[in-house]
CSV table of C-alpha atoms in Angstrom, one decimal:
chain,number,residue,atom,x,y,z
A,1222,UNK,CA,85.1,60.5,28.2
A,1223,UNK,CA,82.8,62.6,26.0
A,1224,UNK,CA,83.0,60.1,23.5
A,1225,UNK,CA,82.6,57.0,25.5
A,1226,UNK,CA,79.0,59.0,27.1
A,1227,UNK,CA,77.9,59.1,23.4
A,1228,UNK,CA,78.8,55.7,22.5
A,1229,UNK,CA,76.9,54.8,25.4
A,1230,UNK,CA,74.1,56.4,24.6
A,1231,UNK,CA,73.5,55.0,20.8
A,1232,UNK,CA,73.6,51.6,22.4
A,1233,UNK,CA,70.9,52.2,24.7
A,1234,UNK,CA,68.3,53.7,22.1
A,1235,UNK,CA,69.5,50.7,19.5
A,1236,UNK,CA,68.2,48.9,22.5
A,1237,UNK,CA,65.3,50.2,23.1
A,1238,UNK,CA,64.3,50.8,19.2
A,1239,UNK,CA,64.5,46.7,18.8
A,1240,UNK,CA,62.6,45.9,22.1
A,1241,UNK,CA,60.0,47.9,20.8
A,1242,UNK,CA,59.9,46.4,17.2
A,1243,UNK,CA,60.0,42.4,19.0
A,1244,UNK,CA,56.8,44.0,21.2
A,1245,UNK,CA,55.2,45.0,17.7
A,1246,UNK,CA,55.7,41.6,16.4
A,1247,UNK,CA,54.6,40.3,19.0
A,1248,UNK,CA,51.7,41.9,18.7
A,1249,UNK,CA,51.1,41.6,14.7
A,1250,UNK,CA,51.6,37.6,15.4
A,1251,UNK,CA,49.2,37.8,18.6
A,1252,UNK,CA,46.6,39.5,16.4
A,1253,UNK,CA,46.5,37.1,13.4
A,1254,UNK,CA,46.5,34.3,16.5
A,1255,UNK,CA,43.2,35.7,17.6
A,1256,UNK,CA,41.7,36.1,13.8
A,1257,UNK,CA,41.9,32.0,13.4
A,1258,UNK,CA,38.2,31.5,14.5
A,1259,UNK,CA,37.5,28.6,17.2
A,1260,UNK,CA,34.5,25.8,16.1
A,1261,UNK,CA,32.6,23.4,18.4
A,1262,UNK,CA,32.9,20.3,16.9
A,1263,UNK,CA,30.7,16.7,16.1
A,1264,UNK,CA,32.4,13.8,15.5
A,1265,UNK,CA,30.3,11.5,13.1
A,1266,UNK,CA,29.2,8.4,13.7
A,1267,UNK,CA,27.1,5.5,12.5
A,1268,UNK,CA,24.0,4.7,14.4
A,1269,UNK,CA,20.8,2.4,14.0
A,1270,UNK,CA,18.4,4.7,11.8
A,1271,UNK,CA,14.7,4.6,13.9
A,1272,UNK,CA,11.7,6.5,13.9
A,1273,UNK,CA,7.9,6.6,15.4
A,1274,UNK,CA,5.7,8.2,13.1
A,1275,UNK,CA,1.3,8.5,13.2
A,1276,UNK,CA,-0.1,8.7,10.0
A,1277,UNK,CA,-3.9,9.2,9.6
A,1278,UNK,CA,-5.7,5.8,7.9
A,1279,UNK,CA,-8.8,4.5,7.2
A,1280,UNK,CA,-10.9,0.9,8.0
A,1281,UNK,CA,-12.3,-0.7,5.1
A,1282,UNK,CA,-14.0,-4.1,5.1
A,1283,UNK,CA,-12.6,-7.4,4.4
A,1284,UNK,CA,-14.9,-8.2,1.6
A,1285,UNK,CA,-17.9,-6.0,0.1
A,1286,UNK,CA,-20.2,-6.9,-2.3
A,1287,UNK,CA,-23.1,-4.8,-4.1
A,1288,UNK,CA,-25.9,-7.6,-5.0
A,1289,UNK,CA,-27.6,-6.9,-8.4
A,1290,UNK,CA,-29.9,-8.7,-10.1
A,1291,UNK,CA,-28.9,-10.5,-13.7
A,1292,UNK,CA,-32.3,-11.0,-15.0
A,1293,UNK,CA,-35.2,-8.4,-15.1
A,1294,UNK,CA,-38.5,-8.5,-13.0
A,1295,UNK,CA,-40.0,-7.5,-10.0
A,1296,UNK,CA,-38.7,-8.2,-6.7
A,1297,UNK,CA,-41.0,-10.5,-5.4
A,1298,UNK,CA,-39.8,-11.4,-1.9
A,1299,UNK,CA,-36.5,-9.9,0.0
A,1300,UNK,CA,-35.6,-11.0,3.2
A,1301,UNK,CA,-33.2,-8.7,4.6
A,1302,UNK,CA,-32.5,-5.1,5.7
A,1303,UNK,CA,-29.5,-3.3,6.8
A,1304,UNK,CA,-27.6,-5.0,10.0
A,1305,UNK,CA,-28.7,-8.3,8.9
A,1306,UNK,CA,-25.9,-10.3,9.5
A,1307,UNK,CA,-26.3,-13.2,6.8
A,1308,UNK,CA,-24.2,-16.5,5.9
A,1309,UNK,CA,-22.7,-17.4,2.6
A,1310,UNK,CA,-25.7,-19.3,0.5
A,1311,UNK,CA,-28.2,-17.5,2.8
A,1312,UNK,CA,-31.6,-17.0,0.3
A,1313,UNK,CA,-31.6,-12.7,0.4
A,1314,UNK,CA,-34.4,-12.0,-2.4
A,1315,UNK,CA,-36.8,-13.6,-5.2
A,1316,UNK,CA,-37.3,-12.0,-8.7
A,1317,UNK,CA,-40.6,-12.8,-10.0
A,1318,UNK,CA,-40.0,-12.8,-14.4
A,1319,UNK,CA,-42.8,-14.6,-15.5
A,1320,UNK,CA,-41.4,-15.1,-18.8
A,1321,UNK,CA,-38.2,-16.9,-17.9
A,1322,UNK,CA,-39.8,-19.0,-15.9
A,1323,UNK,CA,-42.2,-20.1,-18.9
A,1324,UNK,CA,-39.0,-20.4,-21.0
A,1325,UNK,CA,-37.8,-22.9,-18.4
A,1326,UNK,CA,-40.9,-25.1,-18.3
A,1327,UNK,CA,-40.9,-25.0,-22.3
A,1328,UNK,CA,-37.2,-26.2,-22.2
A,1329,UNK,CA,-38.0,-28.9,-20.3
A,1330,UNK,CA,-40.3,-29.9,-22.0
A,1331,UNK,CA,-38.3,-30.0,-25.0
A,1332,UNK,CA,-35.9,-31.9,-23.4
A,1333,UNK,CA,-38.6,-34.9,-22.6
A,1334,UNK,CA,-39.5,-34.8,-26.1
A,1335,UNK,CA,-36.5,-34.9,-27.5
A,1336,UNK,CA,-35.4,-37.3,-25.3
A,1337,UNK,CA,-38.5,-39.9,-26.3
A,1338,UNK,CA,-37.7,-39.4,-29.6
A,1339,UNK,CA,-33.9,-40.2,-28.9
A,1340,UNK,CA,-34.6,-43.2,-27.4
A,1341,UNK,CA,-37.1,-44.5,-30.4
A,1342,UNK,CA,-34.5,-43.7,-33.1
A,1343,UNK,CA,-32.0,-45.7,-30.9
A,1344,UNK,CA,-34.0,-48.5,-30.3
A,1345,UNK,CA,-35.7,-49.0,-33.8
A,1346,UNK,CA,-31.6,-48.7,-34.9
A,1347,UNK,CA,-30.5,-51.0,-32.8
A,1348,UNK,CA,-33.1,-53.4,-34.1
A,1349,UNK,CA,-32.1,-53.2,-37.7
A,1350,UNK,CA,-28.3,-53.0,-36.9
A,1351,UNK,CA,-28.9,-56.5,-35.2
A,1352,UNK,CA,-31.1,-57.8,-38.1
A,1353,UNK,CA,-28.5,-56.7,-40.9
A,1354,UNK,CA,-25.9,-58.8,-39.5
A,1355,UNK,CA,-27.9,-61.5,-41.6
A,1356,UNK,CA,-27.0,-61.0,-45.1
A,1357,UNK,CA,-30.0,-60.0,-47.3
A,1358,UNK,CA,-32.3,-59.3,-44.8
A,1359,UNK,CA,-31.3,-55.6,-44.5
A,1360,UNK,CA,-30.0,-53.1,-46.9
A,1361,UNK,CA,-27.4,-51.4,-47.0
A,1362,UNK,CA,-29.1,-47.9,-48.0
A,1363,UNK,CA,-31.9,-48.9,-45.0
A,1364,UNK,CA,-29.3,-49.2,-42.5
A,1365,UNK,CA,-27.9,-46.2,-43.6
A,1366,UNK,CA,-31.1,-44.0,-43.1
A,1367,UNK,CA,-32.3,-45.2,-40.1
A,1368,UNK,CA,-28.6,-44.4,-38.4
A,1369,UNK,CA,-28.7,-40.8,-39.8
A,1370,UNK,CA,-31.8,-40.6,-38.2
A,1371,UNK,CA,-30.8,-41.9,-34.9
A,1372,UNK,CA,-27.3,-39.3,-35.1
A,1373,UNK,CA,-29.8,-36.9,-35.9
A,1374,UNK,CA,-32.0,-37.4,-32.9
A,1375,UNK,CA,-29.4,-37.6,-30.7
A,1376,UNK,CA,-27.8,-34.6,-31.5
A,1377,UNK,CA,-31.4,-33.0,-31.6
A,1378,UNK,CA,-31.5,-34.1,-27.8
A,1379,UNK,CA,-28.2,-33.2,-26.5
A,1380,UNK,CA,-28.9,-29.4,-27.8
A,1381,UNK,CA,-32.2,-29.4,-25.8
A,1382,UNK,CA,-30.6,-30.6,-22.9
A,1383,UNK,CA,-27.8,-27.9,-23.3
A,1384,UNK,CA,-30.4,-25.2,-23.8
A,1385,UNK,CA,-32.5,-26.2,-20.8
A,1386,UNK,CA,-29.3,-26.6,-18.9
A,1387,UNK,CA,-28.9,-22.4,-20.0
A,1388,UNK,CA,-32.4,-21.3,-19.1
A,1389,UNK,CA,-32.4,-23.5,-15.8
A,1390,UNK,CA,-28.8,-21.0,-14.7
A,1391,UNK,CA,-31.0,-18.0,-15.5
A,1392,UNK,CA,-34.0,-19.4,-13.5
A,1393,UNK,CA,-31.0,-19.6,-10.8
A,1394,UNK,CA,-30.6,-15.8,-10.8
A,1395,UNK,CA,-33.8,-15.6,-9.8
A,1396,UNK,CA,-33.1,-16.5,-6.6
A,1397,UNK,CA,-30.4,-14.2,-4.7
A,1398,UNK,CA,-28.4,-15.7,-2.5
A,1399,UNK,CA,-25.4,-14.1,-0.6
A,1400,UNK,CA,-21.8,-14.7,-1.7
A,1401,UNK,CA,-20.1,-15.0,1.8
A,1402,UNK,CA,-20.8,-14.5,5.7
A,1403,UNK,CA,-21.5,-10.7,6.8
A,1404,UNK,CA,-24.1,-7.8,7.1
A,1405,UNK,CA,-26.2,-5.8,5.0
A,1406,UNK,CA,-25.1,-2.2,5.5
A,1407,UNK,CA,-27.8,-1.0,2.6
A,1408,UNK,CA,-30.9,-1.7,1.3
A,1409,UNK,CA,-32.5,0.2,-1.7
A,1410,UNK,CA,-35.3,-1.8,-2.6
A,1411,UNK,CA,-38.5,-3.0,-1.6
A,1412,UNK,CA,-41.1,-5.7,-3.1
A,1413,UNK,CA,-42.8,-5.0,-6.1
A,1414,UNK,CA,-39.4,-3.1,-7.4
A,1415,UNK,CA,-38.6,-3.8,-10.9
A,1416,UNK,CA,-35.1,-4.5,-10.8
A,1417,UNK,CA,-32.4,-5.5,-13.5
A,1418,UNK,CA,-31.8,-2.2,-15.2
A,1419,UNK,CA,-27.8,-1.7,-14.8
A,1420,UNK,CA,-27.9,1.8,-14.0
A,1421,UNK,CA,-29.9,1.1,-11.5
A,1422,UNK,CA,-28.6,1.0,-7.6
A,1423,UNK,CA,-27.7,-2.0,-6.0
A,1424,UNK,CA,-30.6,-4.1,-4.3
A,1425,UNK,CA,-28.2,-4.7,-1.6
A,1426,UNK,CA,-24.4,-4.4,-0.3
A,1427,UNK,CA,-23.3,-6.7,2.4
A,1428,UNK,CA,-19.5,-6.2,3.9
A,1429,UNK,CA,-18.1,-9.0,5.6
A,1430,UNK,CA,-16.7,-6.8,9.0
A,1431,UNK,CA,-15.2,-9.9,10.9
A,1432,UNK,CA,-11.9,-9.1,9.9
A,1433,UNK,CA,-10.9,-5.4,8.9
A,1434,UNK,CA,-8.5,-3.9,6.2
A,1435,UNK,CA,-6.1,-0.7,7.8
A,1436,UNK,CA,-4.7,1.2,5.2
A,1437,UNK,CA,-1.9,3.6,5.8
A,1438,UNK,CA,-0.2,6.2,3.1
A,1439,UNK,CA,3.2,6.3,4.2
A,1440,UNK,CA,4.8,9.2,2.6
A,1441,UNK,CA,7.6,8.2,0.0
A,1442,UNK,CA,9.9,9.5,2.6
A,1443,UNK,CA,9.4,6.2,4.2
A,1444,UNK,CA,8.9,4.1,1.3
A,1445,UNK,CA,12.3,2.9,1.9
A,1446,UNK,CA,12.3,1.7,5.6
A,1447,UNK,CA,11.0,-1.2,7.1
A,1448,UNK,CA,8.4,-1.9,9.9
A,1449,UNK,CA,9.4,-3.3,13.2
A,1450,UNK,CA,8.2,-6.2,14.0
A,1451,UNK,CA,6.1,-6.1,10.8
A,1452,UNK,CA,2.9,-4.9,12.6
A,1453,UNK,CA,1.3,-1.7,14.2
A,1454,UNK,CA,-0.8,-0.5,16.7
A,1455,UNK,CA,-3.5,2.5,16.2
A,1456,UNK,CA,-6.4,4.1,17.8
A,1457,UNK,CA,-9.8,5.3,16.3
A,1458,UNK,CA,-11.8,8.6,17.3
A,1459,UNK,CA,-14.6,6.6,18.5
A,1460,UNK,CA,-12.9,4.8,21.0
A,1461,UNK,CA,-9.7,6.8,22.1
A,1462,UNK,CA,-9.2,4.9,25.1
A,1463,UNK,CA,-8.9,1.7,23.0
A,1464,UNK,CA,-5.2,0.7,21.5
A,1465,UNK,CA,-5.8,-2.1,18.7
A,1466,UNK,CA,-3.1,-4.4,17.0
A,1467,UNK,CA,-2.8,-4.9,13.3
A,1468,UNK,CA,-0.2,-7.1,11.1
A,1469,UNK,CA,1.2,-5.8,7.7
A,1470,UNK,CA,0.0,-8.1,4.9
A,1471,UNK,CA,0.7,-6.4,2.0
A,1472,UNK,CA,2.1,-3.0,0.2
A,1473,UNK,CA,1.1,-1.5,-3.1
A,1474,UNK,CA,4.8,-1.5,-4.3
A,1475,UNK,CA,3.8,1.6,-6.3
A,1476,UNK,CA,4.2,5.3,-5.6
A,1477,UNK,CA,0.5,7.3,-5.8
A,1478,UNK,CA,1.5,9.9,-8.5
A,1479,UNK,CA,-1.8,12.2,-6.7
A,1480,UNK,CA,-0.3,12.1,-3.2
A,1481,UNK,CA,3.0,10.5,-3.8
A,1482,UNK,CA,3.1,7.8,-1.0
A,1483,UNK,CA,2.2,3.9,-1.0
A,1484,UNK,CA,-0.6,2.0,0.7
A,1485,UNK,CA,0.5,-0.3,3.7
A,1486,UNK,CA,-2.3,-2.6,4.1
A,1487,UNK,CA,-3.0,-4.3,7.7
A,1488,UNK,CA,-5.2,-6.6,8.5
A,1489,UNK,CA,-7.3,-6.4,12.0
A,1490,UNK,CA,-9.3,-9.3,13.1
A,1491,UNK,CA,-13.0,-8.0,14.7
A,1492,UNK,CA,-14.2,-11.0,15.9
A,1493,UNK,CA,-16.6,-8.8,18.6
A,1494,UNK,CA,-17.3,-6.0,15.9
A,1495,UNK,CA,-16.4,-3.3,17.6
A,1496,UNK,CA,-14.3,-2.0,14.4
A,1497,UNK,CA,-16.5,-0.4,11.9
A,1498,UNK,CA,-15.8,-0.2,8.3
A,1499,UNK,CA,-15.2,3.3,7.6
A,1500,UNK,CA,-14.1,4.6,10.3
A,1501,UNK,CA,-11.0,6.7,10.9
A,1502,UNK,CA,-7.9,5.9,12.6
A,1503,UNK,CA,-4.2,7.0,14.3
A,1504,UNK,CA,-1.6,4.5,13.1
A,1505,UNK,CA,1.8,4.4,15.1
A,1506,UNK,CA,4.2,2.6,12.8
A,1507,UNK,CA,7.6,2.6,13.9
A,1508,UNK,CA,10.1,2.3,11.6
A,1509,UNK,CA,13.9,1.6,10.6
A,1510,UNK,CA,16.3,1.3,8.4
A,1511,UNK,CA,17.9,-2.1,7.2
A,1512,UNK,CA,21.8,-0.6,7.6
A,1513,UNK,CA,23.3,2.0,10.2
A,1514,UNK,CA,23.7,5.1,8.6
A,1515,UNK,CA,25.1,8.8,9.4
A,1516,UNK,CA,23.2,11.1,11.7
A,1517,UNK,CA,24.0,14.8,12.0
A,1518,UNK,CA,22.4,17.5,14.6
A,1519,UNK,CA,20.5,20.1,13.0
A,1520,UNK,CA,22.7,22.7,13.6
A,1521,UNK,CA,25.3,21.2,11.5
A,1522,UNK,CA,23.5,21.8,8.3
A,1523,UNK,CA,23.3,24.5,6.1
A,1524,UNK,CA,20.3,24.6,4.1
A,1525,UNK,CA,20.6,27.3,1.1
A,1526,UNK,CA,18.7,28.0,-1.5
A,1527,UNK,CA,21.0,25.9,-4.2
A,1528,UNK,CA,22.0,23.1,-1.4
A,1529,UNK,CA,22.5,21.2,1.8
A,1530,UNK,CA,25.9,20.9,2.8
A,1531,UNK,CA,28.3,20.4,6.5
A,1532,UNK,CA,31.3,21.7,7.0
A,1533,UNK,CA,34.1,18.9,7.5
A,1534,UNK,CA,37.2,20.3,9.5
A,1535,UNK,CA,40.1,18.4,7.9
A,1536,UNK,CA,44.0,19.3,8.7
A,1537,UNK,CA,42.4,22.4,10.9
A,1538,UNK,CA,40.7,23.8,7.4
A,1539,UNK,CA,37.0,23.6,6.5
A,1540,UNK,CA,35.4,22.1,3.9
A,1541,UNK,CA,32.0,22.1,2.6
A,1542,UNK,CA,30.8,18.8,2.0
A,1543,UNK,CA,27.5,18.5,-0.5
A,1544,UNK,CA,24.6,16.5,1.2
A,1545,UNK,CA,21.1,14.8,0.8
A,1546,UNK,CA,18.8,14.6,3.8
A,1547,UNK,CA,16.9,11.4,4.7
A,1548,UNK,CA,14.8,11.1,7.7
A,1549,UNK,CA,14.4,13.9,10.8
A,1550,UNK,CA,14.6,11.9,13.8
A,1551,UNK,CA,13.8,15.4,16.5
A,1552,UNK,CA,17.2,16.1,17.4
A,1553,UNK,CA,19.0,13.8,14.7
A,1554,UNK,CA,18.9,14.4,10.9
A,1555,UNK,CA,20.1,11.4,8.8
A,1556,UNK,CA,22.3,12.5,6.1
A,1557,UNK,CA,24.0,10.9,2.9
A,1558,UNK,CA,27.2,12.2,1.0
A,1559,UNK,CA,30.7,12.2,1.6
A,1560,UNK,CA,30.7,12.1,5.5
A,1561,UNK,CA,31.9,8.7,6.9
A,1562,UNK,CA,32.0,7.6,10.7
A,1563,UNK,CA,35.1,9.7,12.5
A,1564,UNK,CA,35.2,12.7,10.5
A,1565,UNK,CA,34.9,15.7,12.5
A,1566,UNK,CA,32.1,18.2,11.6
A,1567,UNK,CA,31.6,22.0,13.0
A,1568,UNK,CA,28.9,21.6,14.9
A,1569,UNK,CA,27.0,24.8,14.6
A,1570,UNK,CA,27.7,25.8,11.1
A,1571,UNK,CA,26.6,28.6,8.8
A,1572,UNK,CA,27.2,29.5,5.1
A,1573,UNK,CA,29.5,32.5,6.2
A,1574,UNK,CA,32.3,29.6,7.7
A,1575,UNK,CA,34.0,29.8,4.1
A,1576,UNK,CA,35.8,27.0,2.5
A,1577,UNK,CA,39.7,26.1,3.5
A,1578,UNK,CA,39.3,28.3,6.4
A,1579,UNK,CA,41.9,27.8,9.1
A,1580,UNK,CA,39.6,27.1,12.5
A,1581,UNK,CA,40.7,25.9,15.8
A,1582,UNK,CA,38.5,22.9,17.4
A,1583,UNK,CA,37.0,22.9,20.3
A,1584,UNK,CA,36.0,19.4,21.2
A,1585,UNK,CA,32.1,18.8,22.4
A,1586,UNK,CA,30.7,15.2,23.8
A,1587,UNK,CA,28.6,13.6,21.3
């Protein structure tokens, strides 16, 4: 009986010694359970790659023209001053240079010389070219002579013509006329100016303000988007209540190596001149990409001092995956490297999420 008590007994603490190592276990494998961290997750995706931005630009005129004169003198007549609105051909100012005019006159006179004496040589030539047709009533060594002397005189009078023709385009310069429609914005001379000397300031400058250049420097961030709708609309500080449209025309295809971004150039028809040349504006260009591309939250990114990088959960590990940022769209940054649409991303990463972690997802709505 004895023996059957103690038998008893070892049974029950075997028992009770392996119920308490399976609780252990338990335990241990509970523990390591909990150290497998949990992960909110984004699931990438391609979208349409868009984005408003304002840049600061600048109105410049169509056309603009400083008038100089190309001959010197005084300024005999102008008549002009700033706000002048003039039309192309339009008379603006007389130079008074005695001496070219004289030079003219002379030249023209030369020409009427040479030109009487032209027409003698030719006619006394043609006379004996007629009368040598009759043998022995003309030599030969005559005949010669008298056409040298006619080649001569003609050639005699084509130069004077040519050099009147010269002097008669620098009398030209003497009157200024304007080179197309617009206004005079300044005027630094007055009559009795001598005028001609090239360092000198311009007479006048005229800008032609009926149509209006917009540039824009769009950071080279954005060189490589497109404009919707190839045209913009902007404001100026003078009139803020006033939203005016402008078409893209052309781009500078070159990067500024000062400010590194490339003129957009609009142009803005002003055909009540309320646009002033110079004056400052807020462009809205909104632009997008030519392809879908990848778009991350911010909070997926890891920005360190060596890199940008997400952390792609694949087979319930992480793994860091290098990549370049492209445009911040506010709650959107897009992204290049080796994400594609579908993979799953931890959503609110950080650099201490080490590589080939095991993590458990937890799925969030895109």
């Amino acid at each position: 009986m004895l023996r059957i008590f103690a038998s008893a007994c070892c049974i029950l603490l075997l028992y009770a010694c392996n119920s308490k190592e399976e609780k252990r276990d338990a335990k241990t494998a509970d523990a390591k359970q909990d150290k497998v961290d949990s992960v909110a997750i984004y699931i990438a995706k391609s979208d349409s790659v868009e984005k408003t931005i304002t840049l600061p630009s600048e109105l410049l005129p169509y056309e603009r023209v400083e008038i100089r004169s190309k001959v010197q003198g005084y300024l005999k007549k102008i008549n002009v001053d700033i706000g002048t609105r003039v039309r192309k051909g339009q008379l603006l100012a007389l130079i008074d240079a005695p001496e070219i005019t004289s030079r003219v006159s002379e030249f023209t006179e030369k020409v009427q010389s040479a030109k009487a004496k032209y027409l003698a040589s030719k006619d006394n030539y043609d006379r004996i070219h007629s009368a040598s047709e009759t043998d022995g009533v003309i030599a030969l060594s005559e005949l010669e002579k008298v056409k040298n002397t006619f080649l001569a005189d003609s050639a005699e009078y084509k130069a004077a013509i040519y050099n009147a023709a010269t002097y008669k385009q620098i009398g030209n310069y003497l009157a200024i006329t304007s080179p197309f429609n617009g206004v005079v914005i300044k005027r630094n001379a007055h009559e009795g100016t001598f005028v001609g000397n090239p360092s000198e300031l311009p007479l006048l400058v005229i800008e032609d303000i009926s149509r209006l250049r917009l540039q824009v420097a769009v950071p080279e961030v954005y060189a490589g988007t497109t404009l919707k709708k190839q045209s913009i609309k902007f404001t100026t500080k003078a009139m803020p209540e006033k939203v005016f449209d402008a078409k893209l025309v052309r781009k500078s295809e070159n990067i500024d190596n000062a400010t590194r971004s490339e003129i957009w150039e609009f142009e803005v028809p002003n055909p009540e001149k309320l646009l002033k040349a110079g004056m400052y504006a807020d462009a809205k260009l909104s632009l997008q990409r030519t392809k879908p591309g990848i778009t991350l939250p911010s909070s997926a990114i890891v920005t360190t001092l060596e890199k940008k990088f997400a952390i792609k959960v694949k087979q319930g590990k992480t793994e860091w995956v290098d990549i370049n940022q492209g445009l911040n769209l506010g709650d959107k940054i897009e992204v290049f490297g080796s994400i594609s649409a579908g993979d799953t991303l931890v959503l609110k990463a950080n650099e201490e999420l080490k590589p080939d972690v095991p993590v458990h997802v937890k799925p969030v709505k895109n």
